[in-house]
């Protein structure tokens, strides 16, 4: 059994008169590579104020103007710690992506609003079933604390719950995730596009 890569795919968007809009976020999972043709994609789409799920299994570059992926973690297939229902502080250790060592510590409050089935393992199909439980709409549960519900809010909510399950550790509390991710997107934008490859940068600073 292999680990599962999890990240946030960032897509450039344009509005009226080709004016840039805030990028679109999608949570992405795959056992080996974000360049694979069968990456699992989890995101929401908004149209006329109505949010719908846009989950799919596909090649990331075929979904839009892909800027790159912010790689969050490689999730091991089996749980290594008991279920955690309380707020806790974690040490991330170090990870190397593109030669960059990263080490962060975070305190992540446990979300409590959405009733979800807990994760018994971190295998890909179990992670998929866990994420599929979350609705496209806010329904009173928004750990991001953003002013309005957005695709970013959806991704942050799922990550907050995965953090509670011990599947990954976030570099900051959920309500700081939006600003934190925008800083990482700025790093992504500054990197040259790698031909047909996908630009991947570590989520941790």
PDB file of C-alpha atoms in Angstrom:
ATOM      1  CA  UNK A   1       0.000   0.000   0.000  1.00  0.00           C
ATOM      2  CA  UNK A   2       1.368   3.383  -1.004  1.00  0.00           C
ATOM      3  CA  UNK A   3       0.928   6.834   0.454  1.00  0.00           C
ATOM      4  CA  UNK A   4      -1.417   9.379  -1.129  1.00  0.00           C
ATOM      5  CA  UNK A   5      -0.291  12.759  -2.361  1.00  0.00           C
ATOM      6  CA  UNK A   6      -2.662  15.580  -1.460  1.00  0.00           C
ATOM      7  CA  UNK A   7      -2.474  19.139  -2.698  1.00  0.00           C
ATOM      8  CA  UNK A   8      -4.386  22.167  -3.912  1.00  0.00           C
ATOM      9  CA  UNK A   9      -4.534  22.645  -7.678  1.00  0.00           C
ATOM     10  CA  UNK A  10      -4.629  26.333  -8.603  1.00  0.00           C
ATOM     11  CA  UNK A  11      -6.345  27.460 -11.815  1.00  0.00           C
ATOM     12  CA  UNK A  12      -6.137  30.942 -13.325  1.00  0.00           C
ATOM     13  CA  UNK A  13      -9.497  32.542 -14.132  1.00  0.00           C
ATOM     14  CA  UNK A  14     -10.613  35.494 -16.213  1.00  0.00           C
ATOM     15  CA  UNK A  15     -13.730  37.572 -15.857  1.00  0.00           C
ATOM     16  CA  UNK A  16     -15.429  40.193 -17.996  1.00  0.00           C
ATOM     17  CA  UNK A  17     -13.138  41.859 -20.562  1.00  0.00           C
ATOM     18  CA  UNK A  18     -10.479  39.235 -19.768  1.00  0.00           C
ATOM     19  CA  UNK A  19      -9.788  40.772 -16.392  1.00  0.00           C
ATOM     20  CA  UNK A  20      -8.034  38.382 -13.994  1.00  0.00           C
ATOM     21  CA  UNK A  21     -10.225  36.883 -11.288  1.00  0.00           C
ATOM     22  CA  UNK A  22      -9.108  35.153  -8.090  1.00  0.00           C
ATOM     23  CA  UNK A  23      -7.795  31.695  -8.971  1.00  0.00           C
ATOM     24  CA  UNK A  24      -9.916  28.600  -8.573  1.00  0.00           C
ATOM     25  CA  UNK A  25      -8.927  26.049  -5.914  1.00  0.00           C
ATOM     26  CA  UNK A  26      -9.422  22.290  -6.151  1.00  0.00           C
ATOM     27  CA  UNK A  27      -8.298  19.615  -3.718  1.00  0.00           C
ATOM     28  CA  UNK A  28      -6.399  16.859  -5.553  1.00  0.00           C
ATOM     29  CA  UNK A  29      -5.275  13.349  -4.557  1.00  0.00           C
ATOM     30  CA  UNK A  30      -3.197  10.664  -6.264  1.00  0.00           C
ATOM     31  CA  UNK A  31      -0.951   7.817  -5.089  1.00  0.00           C
ATOM     32  CA  UNK A  32       2.060   8.747  -7.220  1.00  0.00           C
ATOM     33  CA  UNK A  33       1.831  11.869  -9.391  1.00  0.00           C
ATOM     34  CA  UNK A  34      -0.260  14.973 -10.000  1.00  0.00           C
ATOM     35  CA  UNK A  35       0.558  14.505 -13.701  1.00  0.00           C
ATOM     36  CA  UNK A  36      -1.319  11.197 -13.863  1.00  0.00           C
ATOM     37  CA  UNK A  37      -4.454  10.894 -16.027  1.00  0.00           C
ATOM     38  CA  UNK A  38      -6.565   9.722 -13.072  1.00  0.00           C
ATOM     39  CA  UNK A  39      -6.064  12.335 -10.353  1.00  0.00           C
ATOM     40  CA  UNK A  40      -9.029  12.606  -7.988  1.00  0.00           C
ATOM     41  CA  UNK A  41     -10.326  16.169  -7.968  1.00  0.00           C
ATOM     42  CA  UNK A  42     -12.654  17.674  -5.337  1.00  0.00           C
ATOM     43  CA  UNK A  43     -14.024  21.186  -5.744  1.00  0.00           C
ATOM     44  CA  UNK A  44     -17.177  23.250  -6.057  1.00  0.00           C
ATOM     45  CA  UNK A  45     -18.472  25.469  -8.843  1.00  0.00           C
ATOM     46  CA  UNK A  46     -20.647  28.542  -8.389  1.00  0.00           C
ATOM     47  CA  UNK A  47     -23.155  29.841 -10.915  1.00  0.00           C
ATOM     48  CA  UNK A  48     -25.757  32.529 -10.234  1.00  0.00           C
ATOM     49  CA  UNK A  49     -25.236  32.106  -6.522  1.00  0.00           C
ATOM     50  CA  UNK A  50     -25.721  28.324  -6.597  1.00  0.00           C
ATOM     51  CA  UNK A  51     -22.848  26.061  -5.542  1.00  0.00           C
ATOM     52  CA  UNK A  52     -22.531  22.517  -6.883  1.00  0.00           C
ATOM     53  CA  UNK A  53     -19.970  19.754  -6.456  1.00  0.00           C
ATOM     54  CA  UNK A  54     -17.528  19.344  -9.331  1.00  0.00           C
ATOM     55  CA  UNK A  55     -15.728  16.174  -8.257  1.00  0.00           C
ATOM     56  CA  UNK A  56     -14.028  14.186 -10.994  1.00  0.00           C
ATOM     57  CA  UNK A  57     -11.235  11.745 -11.838  1.00  0.00           C
ATOM     58  CA  UNK A  58      -9.146  13.266 -14.593  1.00  0.00           C
ATOM     59  CA  UNK A  59      -5.927  14.832 -15.848  1.00  0.00           C
ATOM     60  CA  UNK A  60      -5.426  18.158 -14.069  1.00  0.00           C
ATOM     61  CA  UNK A  61      -4.192  20.048 -17.114  1.00  0.00           C
ATOM     62  CA  UNK A  62      -7.394  19.321 -18.996  1.00  0.00           C
ATOM     63  CA  UNK A  63      -9.591  21.102 -16.459  1.00  0.00           C
ATOM     64  CA  UNK A  64      -8.525  24.683 -17.156  1.00  0.00           C
ATOM     65  CA  UNK A  65      -5.552  27.040 -17.057  1.00  0.00           C
ATOM     66  CA  UNK A  66      -3.539  25.151 -14.450  1.00  0.00           C
ATOM     67  CA  UNK A  67      -0.992  27.338 -12.675  1.00  0.00           C
ATOM     68  CA  UNK A  68       0.335  24.459 -10.591  1.00  0.00           C
ATOM     69  CA  UNK A  69      -0.189  22.454  -7.427  1.00  0.00           C
ATOM     70  CA  UNK A  70       0.579  23.359  -3.828  1.00  0.00           C
ATOM     71  CA  UNK A  71       1.703  20.030  -2.376  1.00  0.00           C
ATOM     72  CA  UNK A  72       0.450  19.626   1.188  1.00  0.00           C
ATOM     73  CA  UNK A  73       1.518  16.141   2.247  1.00  0.00           C
ATOM     74  CA  UNK A  74       2.063  12.486   1.451  1.00  0.00           C
ATOM     75  CA  UNK A  75      -0.550  10.735   3.577  1.00  0.00           C
ATOM     76  CA  UNK A  76       0.504   7.277   4.826  1.00  0.00           C
ATOM     77  CA  UNK A  77      -2.025   4.498   4.137  1.00  0.00           C
ATOM     78  CA  UNK A  78      -2.484   3.504   7.763  1.00  0.00           C
ATOM     79  CA  UNK A  79      -3.330   5.575  10.806  1.00  0.00           C
ATOM     80  CA  UNK A  80      -0.301   5.952  13.073  1.00  0.00           C
ATOM     81  CA  UNK A  81      -2.047   7.758  15.938  1.00  0.00           C
ATOM     82  CA  UNK A  82      -5.438   7.362  17.650  1.00  0.00           C
ATOM     83  CA  UNK A  83      -8.418   9.491  16.663  1.00  0.00           C
ATOM     84  CA  UNK A  84      -8.004  13.018  17.977  1.00  0.00           C
ATOM     85  CA  UNK A  85     -11.107  14.967  18.970  1.00  0.00           C
ATOM     86  CA  UNK A  86      -9.325  17.770  20.786  1.00  0.00           C
ATOM     87  CA  UNK A  87      -7.291  20.775  19.759  1.00  0.00           C
ATOM     88  CA  UNK A  88      -3.656  19.784  19.514  1.00  0.00           C
ATOM     89  CA  UNK A  89      -0.261  21.065  18.476  1.00  0.00           C
ATOM     90  CA  UNK A  90       1.751  19.015  15.998  1.00  0.00           C
ATOM     91  CA  UNK A  91       5.328  19.108  14.757  1.00  0.00           C
ATOM     92  CA  UNK A  92       5.489  18.450  11.043  1.00  0.00           C
ATOM     93  CA  UNK A  93       9.088  17.314  10.788  1.00  0.00           C
ATOM     94  CA  UNK A  94      10.763  17.984   7.435  1.00  0.00           C
ATOM     95  CA  UNK A  95       9.879  17.311   3.829  1.00  0.00           C
ATOM     96  CA  UNK A  96      11.844  18.068   0.663  1.00  0.00           C
ATOM     97  CA  UNK A  97      10.173  19.212  -2.538  1.00  0.00           C
ATOM     98  CA  UNK A  98      12.216  20.869  -5.287  1.00  0.00           C
ATOM     99  CA  UNK A  99      15.113  20.762  -2.845  1.00  0.00           C
ATOM    100  CA  UNK A 100      13.349  22.907  -0.247  1.00  0.00           C
ATOM    101  CA  UNK A 101      13.267  21.627   3.357  1.00  0.00           C
ATOM    102  CA  UNK A 102      10.124  22.627   5.208  1.00  0.00           C
ATOM    103  CA  UNK A 103       9.234  22.316   8.883  1.00  0.00           C
ATOM    104  CA  UNK A 104       6.173  23.790  10.531  1.00  0.00           C
ATOM    105  CA  UNK A 105       4.106  23.571  13.679  1.00  0.00           C
ATOM    106  CA  UNK A 106       0.409  24.291  13.946  1.00  0.00           C
ATOM    107  CA  UNK A 107      -2.487  24.306  16.346  1.00  0.00           C
ATOM    108  CA  UNK A 108      -5.625  23.094  14.584  1.00  0.00           C
ATOM    109  CA  UNK A 109      -9.035  23.426  16.239  1.00  0.00           C
ATOM    110  CA  UNK A 110     -11.228  20.402  15.633  1.00  0.00           C
ATOM    111  CA  UNK A 111     -14.310  21.212  13.526  1.00  0.00           C
ATOM    112  CA  UNK A 112     -17.510  20.077  15.181  1.00  0.00           C
ATOM    113  CA  UNK A 113     -20.460  21.137  13.010  1.00  0.00           C
ATOM    114  CA  UNK A 114     -20.640  18.686  10.105  1.00  0.00           C
ATOM    115  CA  UNK A 115     -21.563  15.106  11.042  1.00  0.00           C
ATOM    116  CA  UNK A 116     -19.129  12.870   9.160  1.00  0.00           C
ATOM    117  CA  UNK A 117     -18.054   9.258   9.344  1.00  0.00           C
ATOM    118  CA  UNK A 118     -14.565   9.039  10.822  1.00  0.00           C
ATOM    119  CA  UNK A 119     -11.581   7.693   8.900  1.00  0.00           C
ATOM    120  CA  UNK A 120     -10.542   4.173   9.858  1.00  0.00           C
ATOM    121  CA  UNK A 121      -7.517   4.283   7.536  1.00  0.00           C
ATOM    122  CA  UNK A 122      -5.845   6.731   5.182  1.00  0.00           C
ATOM    123  CA  UNK A 123      -5.995   4.583   2.064  1.00  0.00           C
ATOM    124  CA  UNK A 124      -7.041   6.420  -1.089  1.00  0.00           C
ATOM    125  CA  UNK A 125     -10.546   4.954  -1.316  1.00  0.00           C
ATOM    126  CA  UNK A 126     -11.203   5.732   2.358  1.00  0.00           C
ATOM    127  CA  UNK A 127      -9.995   9.315   1.878  1.00  0.00           C
ATOM    128  CA  UNK A 128     -12.254   9.596  -1.168  1.00  0.00           C
ATOM    129  CA  UNK A 129     -15.312   8.367   0.746  1.00  0.00           C
ATOM    130  CA  UNK A 130     -14.529  10.766   3.591  1.00  0.00           C
ATOM    131  CA  UNK A 131     -14.261  13.805   1.307  1.00  0.00           C
ATOM    132  CA  UNK A 132     -17.409  12.858  -0.610  1.00  0.00           C
ATOM    133  CA  UNK A 133     -19.436  13.438   2.579  1.00  0.00           C
ATOM    134  CA  UNK A 134     -19.010  17.215   2.455  1.00  0.00           C
ATOM    135  CA  UNK A 135     -21.738  19.224   0.690  1.00  0.00           C
ATOM    136  CA  UNK A 136     -21.084  21.984  -1.812  1.00  0.00           C
ATOM    137  CA  UNK A 137     -22.773  24.566   0.386  1.00  0.00           C
ATOM    138  CA  UNK A 138     -21.787  26.105   3.703  1.00  0.00           C
ATOM    139  CA  UNK A 139     -24.645  24.763   5.839  1.00  0.00           C
ATOM    140  CA  UNK A 140     -23.379  26.652   8.863  1.00  0.00           C
ATOM    141  CA  UNK A 141     -19.960  24.989   8.792  1.00  0.00           C
ATOM    142  CA  UNK A 142     -17.105  27.190   7.571  1.00  0.00           C
ATOM    143  CA  UNK A 143     -13.775  26.812   9.412  1.00  0.00           C
ATOM    144  CA  UNK A 144     -12.215  29.365   7.026  1.00  0.00           C
ATOM    145  CA  UNK A 145     -14.378  32.151   8.515  1.00  0.00           C
ATOM    146  CA  UNK A 146     -14.325  33.959   5.156  1.00  0.00           C
ATOM    147  CA  UNK A 147     -16.903  36.690   4.576  1.00  0.00           C
ATOM    148  CA  UNK A 148     -18.638  34.721   1.811  1.00  0.00           C
ATOM    149  CA  UNK A 149     -18.693  31.028   0.895  1.00  0.00           C
ATOM    150  CA  UNK A 150     -16.313  30.229  -1.977  1.00  0.00           C
ATOM    151  CA  UNK A 151     -14.390  27.367  -3.578  1.00  0.00           C
ATOM    152  CA  UNK A 152     -11.577  28.311  -1.207  1.00  0.00           C
ATOM    153  CA  UNK A 153     -13.893  27.874   1.793  1.00  0.00           C
ATOM    154  CA  UNK A 154     -14.830  24.390   0.612  1.00  0.00           C
ATOM    155  CA  UNK A 155     -11.206  23.267   0.264  1.00  0.00           C
ATOM    156  CA  UNK A 156     -10.248  24.738   3.639  1.00  0.00           C
ATOM    157  CA  UNK A 157     -13.177  22.973   5.333  1.00  0.00           C
ATOM    158  CA  UNK A 158     -12.175  19.563   3.965  1.00  0.00           C
ATOM    159  CA  UNK A 159      -8.535  20.122   4.946  1.00  0.00           C
ATOM    160  CA  UNK A 160      -9.574  21.165   8.459  1.00  0.00           C
ATOM    161  CA  UNK A 161     -11.480  17.912   8.919  1.00  0.00           C
ATOM    162  CA  UNK A 162      -8.643  15.834   7.457  1.00  0.00           C
ATOM    163  CA  UNK A 163      -6.336  17.540   9.942  1.00  0.00           C
ATOM    164  CA  UNK A 164      -8.673  16.605  12.783  1.00  0.00           C
ATOM    165  CA  UNK A 165      -8.505  12.995  11.611  1.00  0.00           C
ATOM    166  CA  UNK A 166      -4.711  13.089  11.764  1.00  0.00           C
ATOM    167  CA  UNK A 167      -4.315  12.532   8.020  1.00  0.00           C
ATOM    168  CA  UNK A 168      -2.294  15.732   7.631  1.00  0.00           C
ATOM    169  CA  UNK A 169      -1.129  18.754   9.573  1.00  0.00           C
ATOM    170  CA  UNK A 170      -1.842  22.306   8.518  1.00  0.00           C
ATOM    171  CA  UNK A 171       0.710  25.142   8.773  1.00  0.00           C
ATOM    172  CA  UNK A 172      -1.831  27.422  10.460  1.00  0.00           C
ATOM    173  CA  UNK A 173      -5.328  27.446  11.924  1.00  0.00           C
ATOM    174  CA  UNK A 174      -8.168  27.163   9.349  1.00  0.00           C
ATOM    175  CA  UNK A 175      -9.220  30.813   9.598  1.00  0.00           C
ATOM    176  CA  UNK A 176      -5.697  31.826   8.519  1.00  0.00           C
ATOM    177  CA  UNK A 177      -5.534  29.352   5.641  1.00  0.00           C
ATOM    178  CA  UNK A 178      -6.891  31.691   2.964  1.00  0.00           C
ATOM    179  CA  UNK A 179      -4.231  34.367   3.467  1.00  0.00           C
ATOM    180  CA  UNK A 180      -1.539  31.737   3.943  1.00  0.00           C
ATOM    181  CA  UNK A 181      -2.475  29.987   0.685  1.00  0.00           C
ATOM    182  CA  UNK A 182      -2.517  33.277  -1.214  1.00  0.00           C
ATOM    183  CA  UNK A 183       1.118  33.783  -0.206  1.00  0.00           C
ATOM    184  CA  UNK A 184       1.989  30.335  -1.537  1.00  0.00           C
ATOM    185  CA  UNK A 185       0.089  31.066  -4.766  1.00  0.00           C
ATOM    186  CA  UNK A 186       2.261  34.174  -5.194  1.00  0.00           C
ATOM    187  CA  UNK A 187       5.311  31.900  -5.040  1.00  0.00           C
ATOM    188  CA  UNK A 188       3.705  29.609  -7.611  1.00  0.00           C
ATOM    189  CA  UNK A 189       3.006  32.526  -9.958  1.00  0.00           C
ATOM    190  CA  UNK A 190       6.623  33.671  -9.783  1.00  0.00           C
ATOM    191  CA  UNK A 191       7.964  30.330 -11.015  1.00  0.00           C
ATOM    192  CA  UNK A 192       8.458  29.720 -14.751  1.00  0.00           C
ATOM    193  CA  UNK A 193       6.065  27.291 -16.388  1.00  0.00           C
ATOM    194  CA  UNK A 194       7.806  23.947 -16.913  1.00  0.00           C
ATOM    195  CA  UNK A 195       6.751  23.164 -20.475  1.00  0.00           C
ATOM    196  CA  UNK A 196       4.108  20.443 -20.407  1.00  0.00           C
ATOM    197  CA  UNK A 197       4.922  19.522 -16.812  1.00  0.00           C
ATOM    198  CA  UNK A 198       3.031  20.608 -13.712  1.00  0.00           C
ATOM    199  CA  UNK A 199       4.695  23.130 -11.438  1.00  0.00           C
ATOM    200  CA  UNK A 200       4.620  21.838  -7.857  1.00  0.00           C
ATOM    201  CA  UNK A 201       5.660  23.839  -4.808  1.00  0.00           C
ATOM    202  CA  UNK A 202       5.485  22.893  -1.121  1.00  0.00           C
ATOM    203  CA  UNK A 203       2.536  24.243   0.802  1.00  0.00           C
ATOM    204  CA  UNK A 204       4.640  24.854   3.899  1.00  0.00           C
ATOM    205  CA  UNK A 205       6.751  28.022   3.907  1.00  0.00           C
TER     206      UNK A 205
END
